[in-house]
Amino acid sequence: MASITSILDNDFYKFTMQHAVVKLFPKAKARYHFINRGHHKFPEGFDILLRDAVHEMADLRLTKAEKTFFARNCPYIDPTYFDFLQGYRYDPEEVKITQDGPDLEVVIEGYWYRTILWEVPLMSLICELFYESQGLIRARDEEVITTAKEKIEKYKKLRITIADFGTRRRHSYEVHDLVVRTLKQYGEKTFIGTSNVHLAMKYETKPIGTHAHEWFMFHAAKYGYKMANLLGLEHWSDVYRGDLGIALSDTYTTEVFFQQFDKKLAKLFDGVRHDSGDPLEFTDKVVAHYRKNGIDPLSKTIIFSDGLDYDKVERIANYCEGKILHSFGVGTNFTNDVGLKPMNIVIKMTDALPEDELWTPVIKLSDEPMKHTGDEDSIYIAKKVLMIDDDNV
């Protein structure tokens, strides 16, 4: 059955955020919930399978070779962090798994610096176990390789750069491994790396990523919605001093983000990541913002990562040409294109406890109102505080 066999089989930005949390917020706690967006029906006993796989993760540990690879490729991360990671162990007690009929519930709770690593491998396990437990048969290995080869060869003709962002909703580790191997083999100058640190090491490519929405969601819990973007970016730059310089823009809508992405931050960060809303409208907003601040947009980059397939990438690439530098992170379309319906699931931080204060609900206000996450009262309050009108997002 599905299992996680390397502690580095996780998204790179989980480790970069963990490093920053250890430095800045070692007393903070966090709570995460599984969200079944696709309303998938889980078979009887699924919770037992998942719980067994989670318990196996307690045996994972950073090997000497993994530590050497990680430290060599990420000189901007403190050596003390790699010593910390070498001693880190997953604690299954932090994960509560229950099932009521076809409905699955997963809750993660504990110190943020510890629980931050659970989200991605748990999602990977849920996906792989879902297909396995129902005996659903994927495309043969040869077909998976052919599909990935054809995709990267089409992307090469667009003269763009592209990375694999597909860990969390992959069909399985085996498919993910085949895909990254194929992209590396046939994607010269186009395929630039993967968000999966284990596979980056295995195939001698670059681990790709910076931070995620939870970084800013926590900052809202600790400092308030109005200060979340500003202090989130300031703290990130304090830790990384100009490295890992792609800023995520849509935790509280792009409009709010640009109100605080001032000239200093716009110059300091290498670019921004698009993860929701119309990508072409977003491009126009980014280009206009840079120009307003006297910055050449062609010196900056947009990383597009929102539900990409070839047609969407081609449309975005053509639109950005001559306006701003651009690159792409493709997820499910790379790692779960195997003849079965991909799952639509997420695990999101729902509450944060900054140091010894009270648990505070956290939310995300996407550029697509239907993707807002969090409790309705907190969403209402945040929209009032930030003066957000969904009709004008």
Short mmCIF file of N, CA and C in Angstrom, two decimals, residues 274-382:
data_model
loop_
_atom_site.label_atom_id
_atom_site.label_comp_id
_atom_site.label_asym_id
_atom_site.label_seq_id
_atom_site.Cartn_x
_atom_site.Cartn_y
_atom_site.Cartn_z
N HIS A 274 1.30 33.78 -9.13
CA HIS A 274 -0.14 33.83 -9.38
C HIS A 274 -0.74 32.48 -9.07
N ASP A 275 -1.80 32.47 -8.22
CA ASP A 275 -2.39 31.19 -7.82
C ASP A 275 -3.91 31.20 -7.84
N SER A 276 -4.52 32.29 -8.26
CA SER A 276 -5.98 32.31 -8.41
C SER A 276 -6.38 33.53 -9.23
N GLY A 277 -7.59 33.47 -9.77
CA GLY A 277 -8.09 34.60 -10.57
C GLY A 277 -7.60 34.55 -12.01
N ASP A 278 -8.03 35.50 -12.80
CA ASP A 278 -7.68 35.55 -14.22
C ASP A 278 -6.20 35.87 -14.39
N PRO A 279 -5.42 34.99 -15.02
CA PRO A 279 -3.98 35.22 -15.12
C PRO A 279 -3.59 36.41 -15.99
N LEU A 280 -4.40 36.72 -16.99
CA LEU A 280 -4.07 37.84 -17.86
C LEU A 280 -4.36 39.17 -17.16
N GLU A 281 -5.47 39.24 -16.45
CA GLU A 281 -5.74 40.44 -15.65
C GLU A 281 -4.67 40.63 -14.59
N PHE A 282 -4.24 39.53 -13.99
CA PHE A 282 -3.19 39.60 -12.98
C PHE A 282 -1.90 40.14 -13.60
N THR A 283 -1.58 39.69 -14.78
CA THR A 283 -0.38 40.17 -15.47
C THR A 283 -0.43 41.68 -15.66
N ASP A 284 -1.58 42.18 -16.11
CA ASP A 284 -1.72 43.62 -16.31
C ASP A 284 -1.53 44.38 -15.00
N LYS A 285 -2.09 43.86 -13.91
CA LYS A 285 -1.95 44.52 -12.61
C LYS A 285 -0.49 44.55 -12.16
N VAL A 286 0.21 43.44 -12.34
CA VAL A 286 1.61 43.35 -11.91
C VAL A 286 2.47 44.31 -12.73
N VAL A 287 2.31 44.29 -14.03
CA VAL A 287 3.10 45.17 -14.91
C VAL A 287 2.84 46.64 -14.55
N ALA A 288 1.57 46.98 -14.35
CA ALA A 288 1.23 48.37 -14.00
C ALA A 288 1.83 48.76 -12.66
N HIS A 289 1.82 47.83 -11.69
CA HIS A 289 2.37 48.13 -10.37
C HIS A 289 3.87 48.40 -10.45
N TYR A 290 4.58 47.57 -11.19
CA TYR A 290 6.02 47.79 -11.33
C TYR A 290 6.30 49.13 -12.02
N ARG A 291 5.59 49.39 -13.08
CA ARG A 291 5.83 50.65 -13.81
C ARG A 291 5.53 51.86 -12.93
N LYS A 292 4.47 51.78 -12.14
CA LYS A 292 4.11 52.88 -11.25
C LYS A 292 5.23 53.17 -10.26
N ASN A 293 5.98 52.14 -9.90
CA ASN A 293 7.07 52.29 -8.95
C ASN A 293 8.44 52.45 -9.62
N GLY A 294 8.41 52.72 -10.92
CA GLY A 294 9.66 52.99 -11.63
C GLY A 294 10.54 51.77 -11.83
N ILE A 295 9.93 50.59 -11.88
CA ILE A 295 10.67 49.34 -12.02
C ILE A 295 10.35 48.73 -13.38
N ASP A 296 11.38 48.30 -14.10
CA ASP A 296 11.19 47.67 -15.40
C ASP A 296 10.57 46.29 -15.20
N PRO A 297 9.35 46.05 -15.69
CA PRO A 297 8.71 44.73 -15.50
C PRO A 297 9.55 43.58 -16.08
N LEU A 298 10.35 43.88 -17.09
CA LEU A 298 11.16 42.83 -17.69
C LEU A 298 12.36 42.44 -16.83
N SER A 299 12.49 43.09 -15.67
CA SER A 299 13.50 42.68 -14.70
C SER A 299 12.87 41.81 -13.60
N LYS A 300 11.56 41.56 -13.71
CA LYS A 300 10.83 40.80 -12.70
C LYS A 300 10.11 39.60 -13.34
N THR A 301 9.67 38.68 -12.49
CA THR A 301 9.09 37.43 -12.97
C THR A 301 7.75 37.15 -12.30
N ILE A 302 6.81 36.62 -13.07
CA ILE A 302 5.59 36.04 -12.52
C ILE A 302 5.70 34.53 -12.65
N ILE A 303 5.47 33.82 -11.53
CA ILE A 303 5.36 32.37 -11.55
C ILE A 303 3.87 32.03 -11.55
N PHE A 304 3.41 31.38 -12.59
CA PHE A 304 2.01 30.99 -12.69
C PHE A 304 1.87 29.53 -12.22
N SER A 305 0.85 29.28 -11.35
CA SER A 305 0.74 27.94 -10.77
C SER A 305 -0.70 27.49 -10.55
N ASP A 306 -1.65 28.15 -11.17
CA ASP A 306 -3.06 27.89 -10.88
C ASP A 306 -3.70 26.98 -11.92
N GLY A 307 -3.78 25.67 -11.61
CA GLY A 307 -4.52 24.73 -12.45
C GLY A 307 -4.10 24.76 -13.90
N LEU A 308 -2.82 24.63 -14.16
CA LEU A 308 -2.32 24.82 -15.52
C LEU A 308 -2.39 23.55 -16.36
N ASP A 309 -2.74 23.73 -17.64
CA ASP A 309 -2.54 22.72 -18.67
C ASP A 309 -1.91 23.42 -19.86
N TYR A 310 -1.66 22.69 -20.93
CA TYR A 310 -0.91 23.29 -22.04
C TYR A 310 -1.62 24.51 -22.63
N ASP A 311 -2.91 24.41 -22.87
CA ASP A 311 -3.63 25.53 -23.51
C ASP A 311 -3.55 26.80 -22.65
N LYS A 312 -3.69 26.63 -21.35
CA LYS A 312 -3.63 27.79 -20.45
C LYS A 312 -2.23 28.37 -20.42
N VAL A 313 -1.22 27.49 -20.38
CA VAL A 313 0.16 27.97 -20.37
C VAL A 313 0.48 28.71 -21.66
N GLU A 314 0.05 28.18 -22.79
CA GLU A 314 0.32 28.83 -24.08
C GLU A 314 -0.31 30.22 -24.12
N ARG A 315 -1.55 30.31 -23.65
CA ARG A 315 -2.25 31.61 -23.67
C ARG A 315 -1.52 32.63 -22.78
N ILE A 316 -1.10 32.20 -21.60
CA ILE A 316 -0.41 33.10 -20.68
C ILE A 316 0.95 33.51 -21.24
N ALA A 317 1.69 32.54 -21.77
CA ALA A 317 3.03 32.82 -22.29
C ALA A 317 2.97 33.83 -23.43
N ASN A 318 2.03 33.65 -24.32
CA ASN A 318 1.89 34.59 -25.44
C ASN A 318 1.54 35.99 -24.95
N TYR A 319 0.69 36.06 -23.92
CA TYR A 319 0.27 37.36 -23.40
C TYR A 319 1.41 38.08 -22.68
N CYS A 320 2.25 37.31 -21.98
CA CYS A 320 3.34 37.91 -21.20
C CYS A 320 4.54 38.31 -22.04
N GLU A 321 4.65 37.74 -23.21
CA GLU A 321 5.83 37.98 -24.05
C GLU A 321 6.05 39.47 -24.28
N GLY A 322 7.25 39.92 -23.92
CA GLY A 322 7.60 41.33 -24.10
C GLY A 322 7.10 42.24 -23.00
N LYS A 323 6.30 41.70 -22.07
CA LYS A 323 5.76 42.51 -20.97
C LYS A 323 6.51 42.27 -19.67
N ILE A 324 6.73 40.98 -19.33
CA ILE A 324 7.32 40.61 -18.05
C ILE A 324 7.86 39.20 -18.18
N LEU A 325 8.90 38.88 -17.41
CA LEU A 325 9.41 37.52 -17.40
C LEU A 325 8.39 36.59 -16.77
N HIS A 326 8.39 35.34 -17.18
CA HIS A 326 7.36 34.43 -16.71
C HIS A 326 7.87 32.99 -16.69
N SER A 327 7.35 32.22 -15.74
CA SER A 327 7.66 30.81 -15.63
C SER A 327 6.43 30.11 -15.07
N PHE A 328 6.44 28.77 -15.08
CA PHE A 328 5.22 28.04 -14.77
C PHE A 328 5.50 26.86 -13.86
N GLY A 329 4.57 26.62 -12.92
CA GLY A 329 4.60 25.44 -12.07
C GLY A 329 3.36 24.61 -12.34
N VAL A 330 3.54 23.44 -12.93
CA VAL A 330 2.42 22.58 -13.30
C VAL A 330 2.30 21.45 -12.29
N GLY A 331 1.10 21.24 -11.77
CA GLY A 331 0.90 20.23 -10.75
C GLY A 331 0.19 19.00 -11.24
N THR A 332 -1.12 18.94 -10.97
CA THR A 332 -1.91 17.75 -11.25
C THR A 332 -1.84 17.32 -12.70
N ASN A 333 -1.74 18.25 -13.62
CA ASN A 333 -1.72 17.91 -15.04
C ASN A 333 -0.47 17.13 -15.43
N PHE A 334 0.58 17.24 -14.62
CA PHE A 334 1.77 16.40 -14.82
C PHE A 334 1.64 15.07 -14.08
N THR A 335 1.24 15.10 -12.82
CA THR A 335 1.40 13.94 -11.95
C THR A 335 0.12 13.13 -11.72
N ASN A 336 -0.99 13.54 -12.33
CA ASN A 336 -2.22 12.76 -12.18
C ASN A 336 -3.01 12.72 -13.47
N ASP A 337 -2.29 12.58 -14.58
CA ASP A 337 -2.91 12.43 -15.89
C ASP A 337 -2.71 10.98 -16.32
N VAL A 338 -3.50 10.09 -15.72
CA VAL A 338 -3.26 8.65 -15.90
C VAL A 338 -4.54 7.91 -16.26
N GLY A 339 -5.54 8.63 -16.76
CA GLY A 339 -6.78 7.99 -17.18
C GLY A 339 -7.83 7.87 -16.10
N LEU A 340 -7.54 8.42 -14.92
CA LEU A 340 -8.52 8.43 -13.82
C LEU A 340 -8.83 9.88 -13.46
N LYS A 341 -9.97 10.10 -12.80
CA LYS A 341 -10.34 11.45 -12.42
C LYS A 341 -9.44 11.92 -11.27
N PRO A 342 -8.72 13.04 -11.46
CA PRO A 342 -7.89 13.55 -10.36
C PRO A 342 -8.75 13.98 -9.18
N MET A 343 -8.21 13.82 -7.99
CA MET A 343 -8.92 14.25 -6.80
C MET A 343 -8.83 15.76 -6.63
N ASN A 344 -9.86 16.33 -6.02
CA ASN A 344 -9.87 17.76 -5.71
C ASN A 344 -9.97 17.90 -4.20
N ILE A 345 -8.79 17.92 -3.56
CA ILE A 345 -8.72 17.99 -2.10
C ILE A 345 -7.67 19.00 -1.69
N VAL A 346 -7.82 19.53 -0.48
CA VAL A 346 -6.80 20.41 0.10
C VAL A 346 -6.73 20.13 1.60
N ILE A 347 -5.62 20.51 2.20
CA ILE A 347 -5.51 20.60 3.65
C ILE A 347 -5.06 22.02 3.96
N LYS A 348 -5.83 22.72 4.76
CA LYS A 348 -5.56 24.13 5.03
C LYS A 348 -5.42 24.39 6.53
N MET A 349 -4.54 25.31 6.86
CA MET A 349 -4.51 25.81 8.23
C MET A 349 -5.85 26.50 8.51
N THR A 350 -6.46 26.16 9.65
CA THR A 350 -7.75 26.76 10.00
C THR A 350 -7.68 27.62 11.25
N ASP A 351 -6.69 27.35 12.12
CA ASP A 351 -6.54 28.10 13.36
C ASP A 351 -5.07 28.23 13.70
N ALA A 352 -4.72 29.33 14.34
CA ALA A 352 -3.35 29.53 14.80
C ALA A 352 -3.37 30.04 16.23
N LEU A 353 -2.34 29.64 16.98
CA LEU A 353 -2.19 30.10 18.34
C LEU A 353 -0.80 30.73 18.46
N PRO A 354 -0.72 32.06 18.24
CA PRO A 354 0.58 32.72 18.34
C PRO A 354 1.06 32.78 19.79
N GLU A 355 2.13 32.05 20.07
CA GLU A 355 2.70 31.95 21.42
C GLU A 355 1.62 31.53 22.41
N ASP A 356 1.42 32.27 23.51
CA ASP A 356 0.48 31.83 24.55
C ASP A 356 -0.84 32.58 24.49
N GLU A 357 -1.17 33.08 23.32
CA GLU A 357 -2.42 33.81 23.16
C GLU A 357 -3.55 32.82 22.89
N LEU A 358 -4.70 33.32 22.43
CA LEU A 358 -5.85 32.46 22.19
C LEU A 358 -5.79 31.88 20.77
N TRP A 359 -6.41 30.70 20.61
CA TRP A 359 -6.57 30.17 19.25
C TRP A 359 -7.37 31.16 18.42
N THR A 360 -6.89 31.44 17.22
CA THR A 360 -7.53 32.41 16.33
C THR A 360 -7.83 31.75 15.00
N PRO A 361 -9.08 31.81 14.51
CA PRO A 361 -9.38 31.26 13.18
C PRO A 361 -8.59 32.02 12.11
N VAL A 362 -8.11 31.28 11.11
CA VAL A 362 -7.41 31.92 10.00
C VAL A 362 -8.17 31.63 8.71
N ILE A 363 -8.03 32.53 7.76
CA ILE A 363 -8.79 32.42 6.52
C ILE A 363 -7.91 32.76 5.33
N LYS A 364 -8.43 32.45 4.16
CA LYS A 364 -7.79 32.84 2.90
C LYS A 364 -8.87 33.46 2.01
N LEU A 365 -8.57 34.63 1.48
CA LEU A 365 -9.50 35.33 0.59
C LEU A 365 -8.92 35.32 -0.81
N SER A 366 -9.21 34.30 -1.54
CA SER A 366 -8.67 34.10 -2.88
C SER A 366 -9.17 35.18 -3.84
N ASP A 367 -8.48 35.32 -4.97
CA ASP A 367 -8.99 36.19 -6.04
C ASP A 367 -10.22 35.60 -6.70
N GLU A 368 -10.55 34.35 -6.38
CA GLU A 368 -11.79 33.74 -6.82
C GLU A 368 -12.65 33.52 -5.57
N PRO A 369 -13.71 34.30 -5.41
CA PRO A 369 -14.51 34.23 -4.17
C PRO A 369 -14.97 32.83 -3.80
N MET A 370 -15.20 31.96 -4.78
CA MET A 370 -15.65 30.61 -4.49
C MET A 370 -14.56 29.78 -3.81
N LYS A 371 -13.31 30.28 -3.83
CA LYS A 371 -12.21 29.57 -3.20
C LYS A 371 -11.81 30.17 -1.85
N HIS A 372 -12.60 31.10 -1.33
CA HIS A 372 -12.35 31.58 0.03
C HIS A 372 -12.39 30.38 0.99
N THR A 373 -11.48 30.33 1.94
CA THR A 373 -11.50 29.25 2.92
C THR A 373 -11.47 29.83 4.33
N GLY A 374 -12.16 29.16 5.25
CA GLY A 374 -12.22 29.61 6.63
C GLY A 374 -13.67 29.76 7.08
N ASP A 375 -13.85 30.06 8.35
CA ASP A 375 -15.22 30.19 8.85
C ASP A 375 -15.84 31.50 8.37
N GLU A 376 -17.15 31.48 8.19
CA GLU A 376 -17.85 32.60 7.54
C GLU A 376 -17.74 33.89 8.34
N ASP A 377 -17.78 33.81 9.66
CA ASP A 377 -17.69 35.02 10.47
C ASP A 377 -16.35 35.71 10.28
N SER A 378 -15.26 34.93 10.25
CA SER A 378 -13.93 35.51 10.07
C SER A 378 -13.76 36.08 8.67
N ILE A 379 -14.32 35.40 7.68
CA ILE A 379 -14.27 35.92 6.31
C ILE A 379 -15.00 37.25 6.24
N TYR A 380 -16.16 37.33 6.87
CA TYR A 380 -16.93 38.58 6.88
C TYR A 380 -16.14 39.71 7.53
N ILE A 381 -15.53 39.42 8.67
CA ILE A 381 -14.76 40.44 9.39
C ILE A 381 -13.57 40.90 8.55
N ALA A 382 -12.85 39.94 7.95
CA ALA A 382 -11.67 40.29 7.15
C ALA A 382 -12.05 41.15 5.96
#
